[in-house]
Amino acid sequence: MCICILFWLTILAGVIWLVNLIVRDIAINRENPTFRLHSATVSLLNNASASNFTATWDVTLVASNPNHKLEIYYDTIQATIFYNRGNSHRVRVLLATKPLPPPLALRTRAETTCSFRIEAASAYIGDDVAKEISEGRARGMVRFKLTLLAIYKLPSWYWKDPKLFKASCNPVEFGFSPDNWIGTAQSSQCKGDGDLSRL
């Protein structure tokens, strides 16, 4: 009899805990961090080849915390540049990757800017990709993809485990003037790919 009562009390306590957790999440309405591409330039080496692709991207991002009740604390952010083959967003070539100094803790409804440089030095990309990039520059437009992989924490009273989050700025369109090897991109919103911690 006592064991049966203890069992049902344990079940009841678990249900109460779960209900409280759900109610708390609804009340807080947690949102993932957001990123926006503020500005970017790319400098391409004018004698680039399949086995010697060199480029430099200077990027400024705006990191935002959309939450009303939760601060965000970043541990790490990794930036990666891809080139999408043709018009496909699935066939892509990795060009450069770099860990970034994470921004300071973001208070609720706050944002901060993050500027960085990422380089590809003498990277092998293949003849077809080198040709596509060169022809795109000659036509006045080259599209790259910027992805951000971030590990961040929330206040310990709410959630103790780190969260993994991915955002994609795709495509980032760099415009080139005739006979110019430096391209400029306009501001655009980066799309969040959700909370990867649950995968």
mmCIF file with all atom_site columns, C-alpha atoms in Angstrom, residues 19 21 37 43 48 50-51 53 60 63 67 70 76 92 102 108-109 111 113 115 117 155 187 190 195:
data_model
loop_
_atom_site.group_PDB
_atom_site.id
_atom_site.type_symbol
_atom_site.label_atom_id
_atom_site.label_alt_id
_atom_site.label_comp_id
_atom_site.label_asym_id
_atom_site.label_entity_id
_atom_site.label_seq_id
_atom_site.pdbx_PDB_ins_code
_atom_site.Cartn_x
_atom_site.Cartn_y
_atom_site.Cartn_z
_atom_site.occupancy
_atom_site.B_iso_or_equiv
_atom_site.pdbx_formal_charge
_atom_site.auth_seq_id
_atom_site.auth_comp_id
_atom_site.auth_asym_id
_atom_site.auth_atom_id
_atom_site.pdbx_PDB_model_num
ATOM 1  C CA . VAL A 1 19  ? 3.438  21.531 -16.051 1.00 0.00 ? 19  VAL A CA 1
ATOM 2  C CA . LEU A 1 21  ? 8.192  23.925 -16.872 1.00 0.00 ? 21  LEU A CA 1
ATOM 3  C CA . LEU A 1 37  ? 24.679 41.159 -42.031 1.00 0.00 ? 37  LEU A CA 1
ATOM 4  C CA . SER A 1 43  ? 38.775 41.149 -52.240 1.00 0.00 ? 43  SER A CA 1
ATOM 5  C CA . ALA A 1 48  ? 43.311 33.173 -58.880 1.00 0.00 ? 48  ALA A CA 1
ATOM 6  C CA . ALA A 1 50  ? 41.904 26.284 -59.206 1.00 0.00 ? 50  ALA A CA 1
ATOM 7  C CA . SER A 1 51  ? 44.857 25.474 -56.959 1.00 0.00 ? 51  SER A CA 1
ATOM 8  C CA . PHE A 1 53  ? 42.329 30.699 -54.757 1.00 0.00 ? 53  PHE A CA 1
ATOM 9  C CA . THR A 1 60  ? 30.335 43.372 -39.958 1.00 0.00 ? 60  THR A CA 1
ATOM 10 C CA . ALA A 1 63  ? 24.066 40.209 -33.087 1.00 0.00 ? 63  ALA A CA 1
ATOM 11 C CA . ASN A 1 67  ? 14.262 37.955 -25.575 1.00 0.00 ? 67  ASN A CA 1
ATOM 12 C CA . LEU A 1 70  ? 16.574 36.222 -20.756 1.00 0.00 ? 70  LEU A CA 1
ATOM 13 C CA . THR A 1 76  ? 32.031 30.490 -29.119 1.00 0.00 ? 76  THR A CA 1
ATOM 14 C CA . ARG A 1 92  ? 28.575 24.131 -52.084 1.00 0.00 ? 92  ARG A CA 1
ATOM 15 C CA . PRO A 1 102 ? 32.270 36.081 -29.057 1.00 0.00 ? 102 PRO A CA 1
ATOM 16 C CA . THR A 1 108 ? 17.403 41.596 -23.036 1.00 0.00 ? 108 THR A CA 1
ATOM 17 C CA . ARG A 1 109 ? 16.335 43.297 -26.273 1.00 0.00 ? 109 ARG A CA 1
ATOM 18 C CA . GLU A 1 111 ? 22.216 44.226 -29.902 1.00 0.00 ? 111 GLU A CA 1
ATOM 19 C CA . THR A 1 113 ? 28.134 44.783 -33.732 1.00 0.00 ? 113 THR A CA 1
ATOM 20 C CA . SER A 1 115 ? 33.472 42.942 -37.199 1.00 0.00 ? 115 SER A CA 1
ATOM 21 C CA . ARG A 1 117 ? 38.150 39.340 -41.365 1.00 0.00 ? 117 ARG A CA 1
ATOM 22 C CA . PRO A 1 155 ? 20.768 32.384 -17.184 1.00 0.00 ? 155 PRO A CA 1
ATOM 23 C CA . SER A 1 187 ? 22.762 44.561 -45.536 1.00 0.00 ? 187 SER A CA 1
ATOM 24 C CA . CYS A 1 190 ? 20.545 35.975 -41.609 1.00 0.00 ? 190 CYS A CA 1
ATOM 25 C CA . ASP A 1 195 ? 18.228 25.180 -31.835 1.00 0.00 ? 195 ASP A CA 1
#
